[in-house]
Amino acid sequence: KQKTVNEWQAEKQIKRSGACNFRDTVNLLASAFFEGCFTDLAPEYPKFTTLITRENRGQSVIEALRCVAGTKTRQGMAILDALELLDGEKISPAKSKYARALKEMRQQKGKGKVLNRSEIFTRINDLDYFQPETFRLEACWVVVLAAALIYSGDLVIALHGGQKIDVVNLAQLPA
């Protein structure tokens, strides 16, 4: 039996917030249908409260980086919350399992040693993932984790050419 979009929404108990165009409705339905499969693939992937698409992911990362650098936005705070980087309204990566995993990788290297991109990510189907068996975090979310760890003083990023990003020049990151 064929069902209408409204019937599928009712069956999957999908509630639209505000005005929702057809594309957003299809994205919500697809999310509901594939949730089980995705949960099997990445059981500890963050639960975002805002709709994240390929089109808005970059802007979402920028908003999260701006929050870490001191300019709070609703979208940015939602991303930080999904990545477990907030303690109330305060940025605190200490309770984030994602940030903790990245920090532990860095600590295992030892003092004065560099953690390289190839050690952080696993390439699957031409995409890089952080801990694909559990988190399956895309590289863009790891940038946000790294920014939060820089903010807390737990990480310094060394770039080519000798430039470093630390807590002092963190505000340059979202630029």
Phi, psi and omega in degrees: 000133177281149179233151175278166178301318180297322178294319177296318179299318180294317181296319181273000179055048179267126177249124178274138177259117179072198179289132183230122178280176184299317180300316179297321179296317178296318178299318179296317178295315179299318178301316180294318182291322185265002183304315181298315179297315181293323178297322176295321182288319183221079188299336183245025177295143182300150176260101180279136179271349175249151180291121178251123178235170176302324183288325185253000183298315180300316178294325178297319178296315179301317179297320178294319179294323177297321178298316180297324181280353173121353179253099185281134173229158181299313181296315180298317179295325178296322178293313179300321179295316180297326179274008177061035183261007181244144169240093191071240178261357186265137177286123182207101181285356186302326183264000181278120178295330180289311179295322180298319179296319178294316179298319180295322176300317180295316182295326179294336178290331181096161184297134178081357180264153183256137174266116184271156179308317183295340178272339181274321189250151172246131182271124178226122180050047178066017175237146179265133179231143173266122181047066186297338182287334183236302185276315184053043181282132174291156184304325182298325180286332177291328174300318179294318177300315180298319179299318179295323178290327174295314180305319182276358179084011183268354186208147171230134178257127177260125180259166175301145180087005175088354179290144178235146173249117178227188184299332181290318182247026179303326182299341178285341186301310182284356182289000000 
